[in-house]
Short mmCIF file of C-alpha atoms in Angstrom, two decimals:
data_model
loop_
_atom_site.label_atom_id
_atom_site.label_comp_id
_atom_site.label_asym_id
_atom_site.label_seq_id
_atom_site.Cartn_x
_atom_site.Cartn_y
_atom_site.Cartn_z
CA MET T 1 122.62 3.77 162.10
CA ALA T 2 119.40 3.19 163.98
CA LEU T 3 120.66 5.33 166.85
CA LEU T 4 121.24 8.43 164.71
CA PRO T 5 117.63 9.72 164.59
CA PHE T 6 117.38 9.46 168.39
CA ARG T 7 120.60 11.37 168.84
CA LYS T 8 119.37 14.11 166.53
CA ARG T 9 116.17 14.45 168.52
CA GLU T 10 118.10 14.59 171.77
CA ILE T 11 120.35 17.39 170.54
CA ARG T 12 117.40 19.33 169.14
CA THR T 13 115.45 19.01 172.39
CA ASP T 14 118.39 20.26 174.43
CA SER T 15 118.87 23.19 172.06
CA THR T 16 115.19 24.07 172.21
CA ALA T 17 115.13 24.05 176.00
CA ALA T 18 118.34 26.09 176.18
CA MET T 19 116.94 28.63 173.72
CA GLN T 20 113.69 28.97 175.65
CA ASP T 21 115.59 29.58 178.87
CA PHE T 22 117.94 32.05 177.19
CA LEU T 23 115.07 34.08 175.76
CA GLN T 24 113.47 34.55 179.16
CA GLY T 25 113.14 38.27 179.85
CA TYR T 26 114.39 39.43 176.45
CA SER T 27 114.11 43.12 175.57
CA ILE T 28 113.49 44.90 172.30
CA GLU T 29 114.37 48.30 170.84
CA VAL T 30 111.99 50.60 168.99
CA MET T 31 111.95 54.15 167.65
CA PRO T 32 109.00 56.53 167.74
CA ARG T 33 108.34 56.06 164.02
CA THR T 34 108.49 52.25 164.20
CA ALA T 35 106.45 52.11 167.40
CA ALA T 36 103.74 54.19 165.73
CA LYS T 37 103.16 51.32 163.27
CA ILE T 38 102.23 48.93 166.10
CA GLU T 39 98.59 49.14 167.11
CA ASP T 40 99.07 47.44 170.48
CA PHE T 41 102.33 46.03 171.83
CA ARG T 42 100.37 43.70 174.09
CA ALA T 43 99.45 41.67 171.01
CA LEU T 44 103.14 41.06 170.22
CA LEU T 45 105.29 41.03 173.34
CA PRO T 46 105.27 38.93 176.52
CA THR T 47 104.01 40.72 179.59
CA GLY T 48 106.74 42.79 181.24
CA THR T 49 109.09 42.95 178.25
CA ARG T 50 111.44 45.89 178.58
CA VAL T 51 111.15 48.23 175.58
CA TYR T 52 114.12 50.46 174.80
CA ILE T 53 113.31 53.63 172.87
CA ALA T 54 116.16 54.69 170.60
CA HIS T 55 116.77 58.43 170.39
CA ILE T 56 118.00 59.08 166.86
CA ASP T 57 119.56 62.49 166.25
CA GLY T 58 116.87 64.90 165.11
CA THR T 59 114.00 63.20 166.92
CA PRO T 60 112.14 65.79 169.04
CA ILE T 61 112.08 65.00 172.74
CA GLU T 62 108.29 65.44 172.58
CA ASP T 63 108.06 62.41 170.27
CA MET T 64 110.31 60.37 172.54
CA VAL T 65 108.26 61.18 175.64
CA ALA T 66 104.96 60.54 173.86
CA THR T 67 106.21 57.12 172.72
CA ALA T 68 107.37 56.28 176.23
CA LYS T 69 104.02 57.34 177.66
CA ARG T 70 102.06 55.26 175.17
CA ILE T 71 104.12 52.06 175.63
CA ALA T 72 104.18 52.44 179.42
CA ALA T 73 100.39 52.80 179.40
CA GLU T 74 100.20 49.42 177.67
CA GLY T 75 102.01 47.91 180.62
CA PHE T 76 105.64 47.71 179.53
CA PRO T 77 108.69 49.10 181.33
CA VAL T 78 110.35 51.58 179.00
CA MET T 79 114.03 52.49 178.82
CA PRO T 80 114.70 55.54 176.64
CA HIS T 81 118.14 56.34 175.28
CA PHE T 82 120.03 59.31 176.68
CA PRO T 83 122.72 60.08 174.03
CA ALA T 84 125.37 62.30 175.60
CA ARG T 85 126.51 64.03 172.42
CA ILE T 86 123.10 65.48 171.56
CA ILE T 87 122.40 66.73 175.10
CA GLN T 88 123.65 70.29 175.41
CA ASP T 89 124.05 70.67 179.16
CA THR T 90 122.83 69.58 182.59
CA ALA T 91 119.74 71.79 182.23
CA MET T 92 118.65 69.87 179.13
CA LEU T 93 119.42 66.54 180.78
CA GLY T 94 117.38 67.53 183.83
CA ASP T 95 114.52 68.65 181.62
CA TRP T 96 114.47 65.33 179.74
CA ILE T 97 114.49 63.34 182.96
CA ALA T 98 111.67 65.46 184.39
CA ARG T 99 109.57 65.07 181.23
CA TYR T 100 110.01 61.30 181.07
CA GLN T 101 109.17 60.90 184.75
CA GLY T 102 106.34 63.41 184.84
CA GLU T 103 104.55 62.12 181.75
CA ALA T 104 105.51 58.44 181.51
CA ASP T 105 106.82 57.54 184.99
CA VAL T 106 110.15 56.46 183.46
CA ARG T 107 112.67 55.07 185.97
CA GLN T 108 115.12 53.42 183.55
CA ALA T 109 117.67 54.75 181.06
CA LEU T 110 120.19 53.53 178.53
CA VAL T 111 123.00 56.06 178.84
CA LEU T 112 125.38 56.16 175.89
CA ALA T 113 127.62 58.48 173.89
CA GLY T 114 125.31 58.64 170.88
CA GLY T 115 125.77 58.26 167.17
CA VAL T 116 127.03 61.72 166.20
CA ASP T 117 130.69 62.55 165.62
CA ALA T 118 130.90 65.90 167.41
CA PRO T 119 129.25 66.80 170.74
CA ARG T 120 126.51 69.45 170.54
CA GLY T 121 127.31 70.74 174.01
CA ASP T 122 129.03 69.84 177.26
CA PHE T 123 128.94 66.04 177.04
CA HIS T 124 130.80 63.58 174.85
CA CYS T 125 130.41 60.29 176.71
CA SER T 126 128.01 58.37 178.93
CA MET T 127 130.24 58.66 181.97
CA GLN T 128 129.79 62.43 182.01
CA LEU T 129 126.01 62.05 182.08
CA LEU T 130 126.20 59.58 184.95
CA GLU T 131 128.60 61.82 186.87
CA THR T 132 126.03 64.63 186.97
CA GLY T 133 124.20 62.59 189.59
CA LEU T 134 120.85 63.56 188.07
CA PHE T 135 119.73 59.98 187.41
CA ASP T 136 120.43 58.97 191.00
CA LYS T 137 118.78 62.11 192.31
CA ALA T 138 115.67 61.30 190.28
CA GLY T 139 115.60 57.78 191.73
CA PHE T 140 116.24 55.83 188.53
CA THR T 141 116.14 52.12 189.33
CA HIS T 142 118.00 50.86 186.23
CA LEU T 143 120.89 52.45 184.35
CA HIS T 144 122.19 50.51 181.38
CA VAL T 145 125.33 51.47 179.50
CA ALA T 146 126.84 50.41 176.19
CA GLY T 147 129.03 47.36 175.67
CA HIS T 148 131.08 46.56 172.58
CA PRO T 149 131.99 42.89 172.06
CA GLU T 150 133.93 43.72 168.88
CA GLY T 151 135.38 47.04 169.96
CA ASN T 152 134.24 50.50 168.93
CA ARG T 153 136.16 52.51 166.33
CA ASP T 154 134.46 55.66 167.55
CA ILE T 155 136.26 55.21 170.88
CA ASP T 156 139.33 53.34 169.63
CA PRO T 157 139.89 54.51 166.02
CA ASP T 158 143.08 52.46 165.66
CA GLY T 159 141.15 49.25 166.17
CA ASP T 160 142.52 48.35 169.61
CA THR T 161 140.28 48.08 172.66
CA LYS T 162 142.20 50.14 175.22
CA ASN T 163 139.70 52.97 175.63
CA VAL T 164 136.70 50.63 175.43
CA THR T 165 138.17 48.52 178.21
CA GLU T 166 138.91 51.55 180.37
CA ALA T 167 135.35 52.77 179.88
CA VAL T 168 133.90 49.43 181.01
CA LEU T 169 136.11 49.42 184.10
CA TRP T 170 134.88 52.95 184.95
CA LYS T 171 131.28 51.80 184.54
CA GLN T 172 131.97 48.87 186.85
CA LYS T 173 133.27 51.25 189.53
CA PHE T 174 130.29 53.56 189.07
CA SER T 175 127.94 50.61 189.56
CA GLU T 176 129.42 50.18 193.01
CA ARG T 177 128.43 53.71 194.07
CA THR T 178 124.95 54.01 192.60
CA ASP T 179 121.75 52.54 193.97
CA ALA T 180 120.54 51.78 190.44
CA ASN T 181 120.87 48.33 188.90
CA MET T 182 123.37 48.51 186.05
CA ALA T 183 123.97 46.31 183.03
CA LEU T 184 125.85 46.38 179.73
CA ALA T 185 123.59 46.48 176.67
CA THR T 186 125.69 45.63 173.64
CA GLN T 187 125.91 46.33 169.95
CA PHE T 188 124.67 43.42 167.85
CA ALA T 189 127.05 40.78 166.50
CA PHE T 190 126.67 37.68 164.36
CA GLU T 191 129.13 35.17 165.83
CA ALA T 192 128.98 33.56 169.25
CA ALA T 193 132.67 32.75 169.79
CA PRO T 194 133.94 36.37 169.87
CA VAL T 195 131.05 37.33 172.16
CA ILE T 196 131.87 34.53 174.58
CA ALA T 197 135.55 35.45 174.58
CA TRP T 198 134.73 39.11 175.23
CA ALA T 199 132.34 38.30 178.08
CA ASP T 200 134.94 36.00 179.67
CA SER T 201 137.62 38.68 179.35
CA LEU T 202 135.44 41.18 181.21
CA LYS T 203 134.87 38.73 184.00
CA ALA T 204 138.59 38.05 184.24
CA ALA T 205 139.19 41.81 184.52
CA GLY T 206 136.83 42.03 187.50
CA VAL T 207 133.76 43.33 185.67
CA ASP T 208 130.65 41.65 187.02
CA LEU T 209 128.03 43.84 185.32
CA PRO T 210 125.37 41.61 183.77
CA ILE T 211 125.46 41.61 179.97
CA HIS T 212 122.37 42.00 177.80
CA ILE T 213 123.66 40.79 174.45
CA GLY T 214 122.51 42.65 171.37
CA VAL T 215 121.17 40.50 168.55
CA ALA T 216 119.66 41.56 165.23
CA GLY T 217 116.17 40.23 164.65
CA PRO T 218 115.29 38.56 161.34
CA ALA T 219 115.66 40.77 158.27
CA LYS T 220 116.54 40.65 154.59
CA LEU T 221 120.24 40.03 154.08
CA GLN T 222 120.71 43.34 152.26
CA THR T 223 119.03 45.18 155.12
CA MET T 224 121.18 43.39 157.67
CA ILE T 225 124.42 44.21 155.85
CA LYS T 226 123.42 47.87 155.50
CA PHE T 227 122.73 48.27 159.22
CA ALA T 228 125.81 46.25 160.19
CA VAL T 229 128.11 48.51 158.18
CA THR T 230 126.39 51.68 159.41
CA CYS T 231 126.56 50.59 163.04
CA GLY T 232 130.20 49.56 162.85
CA VAL T 233 129.78 45.84 163.46
CA GLY T 234 133.23 44.25 163.62
CA PRO T 235 134.72 40.98 162.36
CA SER T 236 131.49 39.00 162.75
CA LEU T 237 130.24 40.86 159.67
CA ARG T 238 131.97 38.03 157.77
CA VAL T 239 129.00 35.81 158.64
CA LEU T 240 126.80 38.01 156.47
CA GLN T 241 129.44 38.27 153.75
CA ARG T 242 129.67 34.48 153.50
CA ARG T 243 125.89 34.28 153.35
CA ALA T 244 125.82 36.86 150.53
CA LYS T 245 128.00 34.59 148.36
CA ASP T 246 125.34 31.88 148.42
CA VAL T 247 122.84 32.92 145.75
CA THR T 248 120.33 30.36 147.01
CA LYS T 249 120.04 32.29 150.29
CA LEU T 250 119.98 35.86 149.03
CA VAL T 251 116.20 36.10 149.03
CA LEU T 252 115.78 34.41 152.42
CA PRO T 253 115.67 36.46 155.63
CA PHE T 254 118.72 36.22 157.85
CA GLU T 255 117.72 34.96 161.29
CA PRO T 256 119.65 34.96 164.60
CA THR T 257 119.11 31.23 165.18
CA ASP T 258 122.75 30.14 164.96
CA ILE T 259 124.30 32.73 167.27
CA LEU T 260 121.52 32.44 169.84
CA THR T 261 121.62 28.65 169.84
CA GLU T 262 125.38 28.67 170.46
CA LEU T 263 125.09 31.27 173.21
CA ALA T 264 122.12 29.46 174.78
CA LEU T 265 123.94 26.12 174.86
CA HIS T 266 127.04 27.79 176.29
CA LYS T 267 124.94 29.44 178.99
CA ALA T 268 123.22 26.14 179.81
CA ALA T 269 126.59 24.44 180.19
CA ASN T 270 128.08 27.36 182.15
CA PRO T 271 125.43 28.80 184.48
CA ALA T 272 127.83 31.46 185.78
CA PHE T 273 128.29 32.85 182.27
CA ASN T 274 127.72 36.60 182.60
CA ILE T 275 125.41 37.10 179.62
CA GLU T 276 122.03 37.21 181.33
CA GLN T 277 119.54 38.39 178.73
CA VAL T 278 119.02 38.97 175.02
CA HIS T 279 118.31 42.41 173.57
CA PHE T 280 116.79 42.48 170.08
CA PHE T 281 117.36 45.09 167.42
CA PRO T 282 114.32 44.53 165.13
CA LEU T 283 116.06 45.44 161.88
CA GLY T 284 113.43 43.63 159.81
CA GLY T 285 110.52 45.05 161.77
CA ILE T 286 109.08 44.71 165.25
CA LYS T 287 106.46 42.17 164.19
CA ALA T 288 109.03 39.95 162.50
CA THR T 289 111.24 39.91 165.59
CA ALA T 290 108.33 39.33 167.96
CA GLY T 291 107.13 36.48 165.77
CA TRP T 292 110.56 34.89 165.70
CA THR T 293 110.90 35.03 169.49
CA ALA T 294 107.43 33.52 169.95
CA GLU T 295 108.31 30.68 167.57
CA HIS T 296 111.62 29.91 169.26
CA GLY T 297 110.74 30.69 172.85
CA GLY T 298 107.15 29.53 172.98
CA LEU T 299 105.12 30.19 176.10
CA ARG T 300 108.19 29.76 178.30
CA ALA T 301 109.77 32.95 176.96
CA ARG T 302 107.71 35.05 179.29
CA ALA T 303 109.33 38.09 180.81
CA ALA T 304 108.61 38.75 184.43
CA ALA T 305 108.73 42.42 185.35
CA ALA T 306 112.12 43.56 184.06
CA THR T 307 114.49 43.44 186.99
CA GLY T 308 117.93 43.22 185.43
#
């Protein structure tokens, strides 16, 4: 019995070190309206943290560019969303790229289909935006695309993963003919095992794009469930449903500790594991997520200039 406390400390120390390593270079997602509530991102985020700027349908491009300009001026690399289904044509895409570059020196983009059902113009998927060649022509250094560890019913309405898999294979081939660094930025999930299985399946299929795994930052359980349902989170939603049955935990914020600890330990034990970074969706607020990462990553969770 005397050995038990020592063993507990040993496990905790290993988990802490693995988590700190795993959080190195994490990124975070904001919207213009949430970013406006932050006085200075330098007071919250490690130097060099990549900040994605989500483009929600209805947000004027002027607000997106102004947010990018402000955050870039504070010293952070910004990666705005380019949602294909709300971009009418190549002229609009070219205009957006020119505005971001001219006003905020943007050289990075998350290219995705977007959250609307019907295209507003010529594009319905990220591949069509990439095929225009406009990002390469503008010299973008990083092009991230969407990944779906639990499938995507928007792409595969019957619940299989055929179209999602084909899309990832296309993105892999495109990465081989662009000068930009590419990566898969994923939807958030709540269980590590399905994420690990998905990442391994991609590798087995010949996809070597680095994965930036989406994780929801700490938030009230009700808030988490609402966003999870809206965003089409798959089977790992059961983690939240089990939590909701425990009345003693209903008033406590749901934190990503369990999934990140499991992924971090798996990464530590398997250095070739293709999940390279963590991408936070701050569903409970930017400050709450930044505070959680500081608490669990400490001073070691410093992001060098975003290179992946």
